[in-house]
Short mmCIF file of C-alpha atoms in Angstrom, two decimals:
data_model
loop_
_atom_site.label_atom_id
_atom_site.label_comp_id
_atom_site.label_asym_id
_atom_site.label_seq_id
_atom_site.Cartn_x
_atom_site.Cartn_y
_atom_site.Cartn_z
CA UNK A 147 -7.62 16.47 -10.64
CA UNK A 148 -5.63 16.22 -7.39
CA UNK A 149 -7.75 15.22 -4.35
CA UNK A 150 -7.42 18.23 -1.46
CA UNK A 151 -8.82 18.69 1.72
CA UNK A 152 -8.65 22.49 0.21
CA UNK A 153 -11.34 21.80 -2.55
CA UNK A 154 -14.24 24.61 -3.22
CA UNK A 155 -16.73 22.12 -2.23
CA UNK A 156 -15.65 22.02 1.11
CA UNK A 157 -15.04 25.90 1.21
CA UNK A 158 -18.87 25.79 0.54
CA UNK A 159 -19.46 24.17 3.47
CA UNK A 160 -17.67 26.11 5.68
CA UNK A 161 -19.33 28.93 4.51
CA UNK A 162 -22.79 27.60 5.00
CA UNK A 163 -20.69 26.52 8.42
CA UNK A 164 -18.70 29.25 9.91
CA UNK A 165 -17.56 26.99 12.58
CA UNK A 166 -15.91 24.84 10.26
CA UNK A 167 -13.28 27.34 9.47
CA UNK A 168 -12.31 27.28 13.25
CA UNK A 169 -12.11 23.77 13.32
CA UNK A 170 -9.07 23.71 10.80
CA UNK A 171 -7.58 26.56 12.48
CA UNK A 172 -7.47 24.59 15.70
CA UNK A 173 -5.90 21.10 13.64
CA UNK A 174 -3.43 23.17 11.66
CA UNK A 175 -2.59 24.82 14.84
CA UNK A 176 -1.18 21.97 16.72
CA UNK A 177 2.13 21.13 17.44
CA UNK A 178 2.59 18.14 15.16
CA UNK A 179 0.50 19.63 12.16
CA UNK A 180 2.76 23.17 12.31
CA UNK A 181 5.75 20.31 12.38
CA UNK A 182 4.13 18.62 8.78
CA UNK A 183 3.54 21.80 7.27
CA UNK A 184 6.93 23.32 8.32
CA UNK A 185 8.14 19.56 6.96
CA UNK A 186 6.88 20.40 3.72
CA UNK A 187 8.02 23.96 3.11
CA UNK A 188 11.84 23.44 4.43
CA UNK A 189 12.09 20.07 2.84
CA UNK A 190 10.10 19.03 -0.18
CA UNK A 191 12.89 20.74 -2.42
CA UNK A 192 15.70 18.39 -1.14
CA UNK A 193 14.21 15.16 -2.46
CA UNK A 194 14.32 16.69 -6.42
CA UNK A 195 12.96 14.66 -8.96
CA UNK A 196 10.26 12.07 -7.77
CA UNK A 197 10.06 8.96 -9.76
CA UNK A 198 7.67 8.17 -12.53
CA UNK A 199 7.24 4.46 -12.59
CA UNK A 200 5.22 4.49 -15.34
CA UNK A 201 7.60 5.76 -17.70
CA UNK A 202 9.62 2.89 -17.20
CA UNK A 203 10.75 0.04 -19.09
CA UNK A 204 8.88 -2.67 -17.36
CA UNK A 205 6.24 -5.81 -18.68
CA UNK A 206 5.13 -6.58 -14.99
CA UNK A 207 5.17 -3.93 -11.99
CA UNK A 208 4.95 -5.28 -8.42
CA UNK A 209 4.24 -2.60 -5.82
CA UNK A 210 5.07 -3.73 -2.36
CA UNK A 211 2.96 -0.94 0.04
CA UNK A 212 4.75 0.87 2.44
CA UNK A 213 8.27 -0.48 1.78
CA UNK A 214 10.95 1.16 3.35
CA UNK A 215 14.41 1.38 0.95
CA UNK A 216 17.05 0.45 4.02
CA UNK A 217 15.15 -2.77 4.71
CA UNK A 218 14.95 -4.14 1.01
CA UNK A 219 18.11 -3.33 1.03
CA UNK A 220 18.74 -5.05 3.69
CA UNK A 221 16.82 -8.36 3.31
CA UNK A 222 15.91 -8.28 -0.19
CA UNK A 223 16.96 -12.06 -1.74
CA UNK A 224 15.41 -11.48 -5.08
CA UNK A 225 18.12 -11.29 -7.36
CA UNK A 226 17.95 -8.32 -9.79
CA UNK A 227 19.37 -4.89 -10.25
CA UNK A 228 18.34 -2.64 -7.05
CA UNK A 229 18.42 1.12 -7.35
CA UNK A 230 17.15 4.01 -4.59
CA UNK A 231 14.11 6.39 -6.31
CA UNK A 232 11.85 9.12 -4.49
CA UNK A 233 8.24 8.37 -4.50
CA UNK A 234 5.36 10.33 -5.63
CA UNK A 235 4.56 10.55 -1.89
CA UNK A 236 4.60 9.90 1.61
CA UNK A 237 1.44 7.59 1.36
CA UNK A 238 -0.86 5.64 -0.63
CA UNK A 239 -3.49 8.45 -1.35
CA UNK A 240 -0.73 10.79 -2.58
CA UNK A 241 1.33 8.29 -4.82
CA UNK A 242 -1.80 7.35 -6.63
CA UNK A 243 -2.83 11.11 -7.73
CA UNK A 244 0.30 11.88 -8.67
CA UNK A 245 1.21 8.59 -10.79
CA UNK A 246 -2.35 7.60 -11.96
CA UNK A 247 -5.50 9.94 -11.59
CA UNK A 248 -6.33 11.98 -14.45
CA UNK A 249 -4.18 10.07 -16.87
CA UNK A 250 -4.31 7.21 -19.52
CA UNK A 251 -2.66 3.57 -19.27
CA UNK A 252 -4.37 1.88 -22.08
CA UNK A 253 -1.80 -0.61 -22.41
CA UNK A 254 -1.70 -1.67 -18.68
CA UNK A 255 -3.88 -3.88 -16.13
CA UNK A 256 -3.72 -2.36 -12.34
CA UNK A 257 -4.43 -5.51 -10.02
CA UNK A 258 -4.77 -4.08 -6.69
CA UNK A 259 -5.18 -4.53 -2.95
CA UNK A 260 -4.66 -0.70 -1.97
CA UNK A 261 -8.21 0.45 -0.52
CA UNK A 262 -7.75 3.82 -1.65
CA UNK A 263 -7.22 2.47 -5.39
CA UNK A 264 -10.94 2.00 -6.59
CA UNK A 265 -12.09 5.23 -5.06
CA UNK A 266 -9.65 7.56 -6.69
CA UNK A 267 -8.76 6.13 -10.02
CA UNK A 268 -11.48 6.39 -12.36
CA UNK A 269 -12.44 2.99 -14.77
CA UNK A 270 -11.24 4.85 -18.01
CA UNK A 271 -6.66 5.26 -16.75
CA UNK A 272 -6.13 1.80 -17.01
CA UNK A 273 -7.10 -0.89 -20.00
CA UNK A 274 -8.84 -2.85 -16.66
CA UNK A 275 -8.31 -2.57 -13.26
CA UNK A 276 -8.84 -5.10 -10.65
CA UNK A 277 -9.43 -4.79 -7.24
CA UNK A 278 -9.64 -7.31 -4.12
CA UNK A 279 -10.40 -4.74 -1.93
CA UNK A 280 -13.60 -5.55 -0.27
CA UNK A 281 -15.44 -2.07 1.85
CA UNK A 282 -17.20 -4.88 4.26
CA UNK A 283 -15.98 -4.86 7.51
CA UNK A 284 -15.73 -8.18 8.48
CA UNK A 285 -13.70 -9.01 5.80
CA UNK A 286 -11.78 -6.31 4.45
CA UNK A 287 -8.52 -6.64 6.59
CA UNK A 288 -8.41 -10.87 5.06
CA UNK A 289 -8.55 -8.91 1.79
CA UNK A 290 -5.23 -7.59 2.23
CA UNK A 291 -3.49 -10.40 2.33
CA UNK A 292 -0.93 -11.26 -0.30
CA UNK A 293 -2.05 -14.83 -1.21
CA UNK A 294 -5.74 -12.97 -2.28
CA UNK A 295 -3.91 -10.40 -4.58
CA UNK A 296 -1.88 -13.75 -6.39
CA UNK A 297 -5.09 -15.47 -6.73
CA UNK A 298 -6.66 -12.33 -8.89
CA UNK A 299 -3.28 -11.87 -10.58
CA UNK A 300 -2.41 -14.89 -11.84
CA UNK A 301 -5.20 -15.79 -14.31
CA UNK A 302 -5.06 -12.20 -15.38
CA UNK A 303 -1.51 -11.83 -16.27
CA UNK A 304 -2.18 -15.30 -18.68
CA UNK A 305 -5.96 -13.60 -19.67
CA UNK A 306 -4.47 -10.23 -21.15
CA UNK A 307 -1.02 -11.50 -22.42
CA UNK A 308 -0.28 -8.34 -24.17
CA UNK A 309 -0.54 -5.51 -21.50
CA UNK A 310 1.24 -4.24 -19.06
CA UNK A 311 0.81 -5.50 -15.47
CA UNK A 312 0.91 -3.86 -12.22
CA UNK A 313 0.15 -6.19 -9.03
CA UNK A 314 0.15 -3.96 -5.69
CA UNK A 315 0.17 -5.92 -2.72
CA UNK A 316 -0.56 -4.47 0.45
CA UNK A 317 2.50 -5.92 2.47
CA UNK A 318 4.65 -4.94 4.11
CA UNK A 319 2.32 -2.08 5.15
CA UNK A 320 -0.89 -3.49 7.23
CA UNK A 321 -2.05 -5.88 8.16
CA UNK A 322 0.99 -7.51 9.68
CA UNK A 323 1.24 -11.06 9.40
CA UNK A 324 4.20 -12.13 11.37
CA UNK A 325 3.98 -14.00 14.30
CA UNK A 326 5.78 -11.51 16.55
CA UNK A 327 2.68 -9.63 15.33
CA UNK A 328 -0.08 -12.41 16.04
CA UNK A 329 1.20 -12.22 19.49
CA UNK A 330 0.73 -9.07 20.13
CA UNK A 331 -2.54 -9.61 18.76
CA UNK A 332 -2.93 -12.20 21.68
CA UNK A 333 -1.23 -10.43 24.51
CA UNK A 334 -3.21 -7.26 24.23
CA UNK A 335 -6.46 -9.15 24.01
CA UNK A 336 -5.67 -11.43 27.01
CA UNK A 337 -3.64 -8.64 29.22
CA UNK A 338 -5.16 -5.55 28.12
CA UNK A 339 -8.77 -5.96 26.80
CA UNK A 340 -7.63 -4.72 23.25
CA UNK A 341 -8.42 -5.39 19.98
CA UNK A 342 -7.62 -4.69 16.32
CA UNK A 343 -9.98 -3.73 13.68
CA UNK A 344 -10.50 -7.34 11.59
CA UNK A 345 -7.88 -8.79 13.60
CA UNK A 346 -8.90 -10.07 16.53
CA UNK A 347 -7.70 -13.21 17.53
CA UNK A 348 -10.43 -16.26 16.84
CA UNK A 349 -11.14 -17.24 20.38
CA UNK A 350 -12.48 -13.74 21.18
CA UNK A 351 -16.24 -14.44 22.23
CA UNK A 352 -19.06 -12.03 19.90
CA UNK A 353 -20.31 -10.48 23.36
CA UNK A 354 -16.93 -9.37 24.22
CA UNK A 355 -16.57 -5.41 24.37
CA UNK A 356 -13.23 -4.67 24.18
CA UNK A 357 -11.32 -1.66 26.66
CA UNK A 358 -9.75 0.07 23.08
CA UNK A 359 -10.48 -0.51 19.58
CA UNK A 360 -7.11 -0.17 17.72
CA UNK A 361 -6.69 0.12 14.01
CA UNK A 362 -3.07 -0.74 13.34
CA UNK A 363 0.09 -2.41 15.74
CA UNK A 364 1.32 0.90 14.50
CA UNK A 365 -1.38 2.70 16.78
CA UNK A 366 -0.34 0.31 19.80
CA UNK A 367 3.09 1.26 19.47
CA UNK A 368 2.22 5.47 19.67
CA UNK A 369 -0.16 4.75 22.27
CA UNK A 370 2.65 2.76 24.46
CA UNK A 371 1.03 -0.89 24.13
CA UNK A 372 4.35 -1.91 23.20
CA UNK A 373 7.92 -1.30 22.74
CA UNK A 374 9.05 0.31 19.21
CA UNK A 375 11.83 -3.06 19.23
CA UNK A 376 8.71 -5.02 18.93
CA UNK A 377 6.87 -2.74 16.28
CA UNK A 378 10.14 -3.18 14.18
CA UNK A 379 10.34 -6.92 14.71
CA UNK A 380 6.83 -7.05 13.33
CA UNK A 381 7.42 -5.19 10.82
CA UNK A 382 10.55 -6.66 9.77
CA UNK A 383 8.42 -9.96 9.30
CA UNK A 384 6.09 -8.62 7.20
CA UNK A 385 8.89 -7.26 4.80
CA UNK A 386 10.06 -11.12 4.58
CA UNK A 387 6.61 -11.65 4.09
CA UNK A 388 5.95 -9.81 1.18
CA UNK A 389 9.31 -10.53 -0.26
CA UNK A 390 8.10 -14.31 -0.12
CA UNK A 391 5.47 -13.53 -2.14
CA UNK A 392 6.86 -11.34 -4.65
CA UNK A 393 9.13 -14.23 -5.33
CA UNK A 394 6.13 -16.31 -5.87
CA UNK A 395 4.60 -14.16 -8.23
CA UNK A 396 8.05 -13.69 -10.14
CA UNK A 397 8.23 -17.86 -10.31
CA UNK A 398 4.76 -17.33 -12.25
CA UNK A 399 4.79 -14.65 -14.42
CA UNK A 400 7.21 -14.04 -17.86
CA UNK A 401 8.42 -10.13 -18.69
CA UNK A 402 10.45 -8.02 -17.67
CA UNK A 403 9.60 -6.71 -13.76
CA UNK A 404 10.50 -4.26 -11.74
CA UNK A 405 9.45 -4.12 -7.79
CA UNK A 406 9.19 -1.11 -6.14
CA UNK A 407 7.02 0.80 -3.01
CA UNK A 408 4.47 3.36 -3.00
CA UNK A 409 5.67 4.52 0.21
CA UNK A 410 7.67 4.37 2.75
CA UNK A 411 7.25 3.66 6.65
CA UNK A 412 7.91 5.93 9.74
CA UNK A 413 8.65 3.42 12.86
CA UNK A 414 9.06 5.62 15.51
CA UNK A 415 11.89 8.18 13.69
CA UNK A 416 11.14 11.72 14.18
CA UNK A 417 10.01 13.97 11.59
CA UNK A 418 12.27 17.41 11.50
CA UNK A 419 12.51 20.27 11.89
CA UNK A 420 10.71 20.19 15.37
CA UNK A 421 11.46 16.11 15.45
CA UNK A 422 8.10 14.70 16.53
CA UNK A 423 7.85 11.05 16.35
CA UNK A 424 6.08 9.52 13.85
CA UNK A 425 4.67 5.73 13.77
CA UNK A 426 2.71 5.60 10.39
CA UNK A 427 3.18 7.16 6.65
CA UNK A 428 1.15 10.69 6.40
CA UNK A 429 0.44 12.77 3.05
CA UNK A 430 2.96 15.47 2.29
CA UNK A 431 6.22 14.19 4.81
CA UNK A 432 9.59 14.48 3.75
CA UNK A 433 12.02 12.46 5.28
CA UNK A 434 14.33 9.41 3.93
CA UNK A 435 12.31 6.23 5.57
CA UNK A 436 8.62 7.69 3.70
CA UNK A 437 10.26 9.25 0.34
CA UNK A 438 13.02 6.89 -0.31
CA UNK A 439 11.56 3.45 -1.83
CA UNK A 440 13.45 0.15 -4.15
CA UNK A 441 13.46 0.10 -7.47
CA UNK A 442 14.55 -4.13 -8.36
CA UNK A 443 14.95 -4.47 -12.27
CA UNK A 444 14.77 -8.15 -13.10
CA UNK A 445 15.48 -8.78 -16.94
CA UNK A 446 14.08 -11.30 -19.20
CA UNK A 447 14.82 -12.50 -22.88
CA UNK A 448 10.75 -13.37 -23.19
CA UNK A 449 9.33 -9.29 -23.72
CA UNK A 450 5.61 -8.84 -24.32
CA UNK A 451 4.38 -7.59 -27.38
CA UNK A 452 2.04 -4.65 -25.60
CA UNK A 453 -0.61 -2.56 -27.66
CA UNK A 454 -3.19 -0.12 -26.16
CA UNK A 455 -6.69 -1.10 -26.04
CA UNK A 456 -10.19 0.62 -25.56
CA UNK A 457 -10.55 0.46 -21.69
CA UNK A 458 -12.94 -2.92 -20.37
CA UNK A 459 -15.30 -1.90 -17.33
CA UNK A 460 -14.83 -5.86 -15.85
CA UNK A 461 -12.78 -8.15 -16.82
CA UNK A 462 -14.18 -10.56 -19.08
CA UNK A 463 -12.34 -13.74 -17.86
CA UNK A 464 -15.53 -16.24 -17.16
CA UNK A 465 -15.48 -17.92 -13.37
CA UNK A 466 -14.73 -21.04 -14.95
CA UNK A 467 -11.80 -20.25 -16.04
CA UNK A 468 -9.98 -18.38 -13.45
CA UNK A 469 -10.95 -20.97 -11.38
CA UNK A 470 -9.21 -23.50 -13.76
CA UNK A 471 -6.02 -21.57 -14.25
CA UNK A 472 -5.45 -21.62 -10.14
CA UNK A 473 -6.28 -25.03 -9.87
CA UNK A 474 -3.49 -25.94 -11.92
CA UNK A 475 -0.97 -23.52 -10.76
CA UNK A 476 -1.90 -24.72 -7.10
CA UNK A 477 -3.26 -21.49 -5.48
CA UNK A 478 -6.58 -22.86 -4.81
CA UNK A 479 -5.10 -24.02 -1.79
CA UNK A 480 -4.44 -20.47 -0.60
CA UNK A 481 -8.04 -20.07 0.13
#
């Protein structure tokens, strides 16, 4: 079942709570909403078929989050066969109801870092899934990072050798890891008095109470913080990042892969047909730099032998041996 803010539970509500139906009058009657639903209407029929990655010919599926086509394109160095799909949507929340909720992947392990993952895809879609996404505040934002999602991966790919693997990292989408980003990090903290939610840099004291609270470099950009050459820059680092890392996973792993995006990224475009700028990925938005992800293809002679399986509820991998497997493929050092 699709996940909508138009659900009869909350239509419940706002008739217990008249006021409520006021309050979405009011947020669907500003300028940028009437821009995203107007977005929707005029354009959703121009992007035609959207892709279905899982109907694909693939042993290992590496989702990079929030990858924009025009910049694999453009710094890619994994070599491979790169084609241009449409995504399922414009962000995370949409691409996974449309690709995975309500449907069966028996045959398939879903290692994740997406936060959104574990709360809308139920334990019975996949055979197992796996996520490193931790709700705790303090350490949720570490969670992302790519080195966490190859430590889970690794001993899992070798643990279920005949299933279908999909790794999603969370880069290049947030947290960005750059250093044109860790300065910003450090500039706005020093000049400004403003943080980042799980990002702050180390030297900031616990009795410090910050001017703003930001969630994302994203946000610092729309709230003029910085210049949108700077959000690009970081941004642009974080792709390398991730690429990096994909590349590390490929160097591990046997099958034939495919890497692609759930999403794209909006970096200060603007979204038509009244063109307000847009510095983040939104449910429902059509244009080219959210819809428009990679699709790499990189062949192999060595092809799994894949069956479906009754789904696990954890993966039954002991400690021991995880721990064993990353010793001696050196990612215990990632820690």
């Amino acid at each position: 079942m699709t996940h909508s803010r138009y659900n009869l539970s909350n239509v419940n509500k706002a008739i217990q709570n008249p006021s409520l139906f006021l309050e979405e009058m009011e947020r669907l009657s500003k300028p940028k909403n009437i821009n995203k639903i107007l977005n929707k209407i005029l354009f959703e029929k121009d992007y035609g078929d959207q892709a279905n990655v899982m109907a694909e010919d693939w042993d290992n599926l590496i989702i990079l989050d929030g990858f924009r086509y025009d910049y694999f394109e453009q710094y890619n160095t994994i070599d491979g066969e790169l084609s241009r799909i449409t995504s399922q949507g414009s962000h995370s929340t949409e691409f996974l109801e449309k690709t995975f909720v309500g449907r069966q992947f028996h045959d398939t392990v879903y290692i994740t870092a997406n936060p959104h993952a574990p709360r809308l895809v139920d334990d019975d879609v996949f055979y197992l899934m796996e996520s490193v996404y931790d709700a705790d505040r303090e350490t949720a934002a570490r969670e992302h990072y790519p080195e966490q999602v190859i430590e889970m991966a690794l001993p899992v790919i070798e643990g279920y050798p005949n299933k279908r693997h999909i790794i999603h990292m969370m880069q290049p989408n947030v947290p960005f890891l750059g250093p044109t980003a860790e300065k910003i990090r450090e500039r706005l903290y020093s000049e400004e008095g403003v943080t980042f939610v799980n990002m702050e840099p180390s030297d900031v004291p616990e009795s410090f109470s910050p001017r703003e609270e930001l969630g994302t470099i994203k946000e610092a950009c729309e709230k003029g913080y910085i210049s949108e050459v700077s959000l690009r820059e970081a941004y642009r680092e974080n792709v390398k990042i991730a690429l990096e890392y994909a590349q590390q996973l490929l160097d591990e792993i046997e099958g034939k892969t495919a890497i692609t995006a759930d999403h794209g990224e909006m970096l200060g475009e603007r979204v038509p047909p009244l063109y307000y700028k847009q510095y983040s990925h939104e449910r429902h938005i059509y244009t080219d730099e959210l819809r428009h992800v990679p699709w790499l293809v990189i062949d192999s002679d060595e092809r799994r032998e894949i069956y479906s399986e009754d789904p696990l509820q954890d993966s039954q991998l002991a400690d021991d041996t995880v721990k064993d497997r990353l010793e001696k493929l050196g990612y215990l050092d990632y820690v």
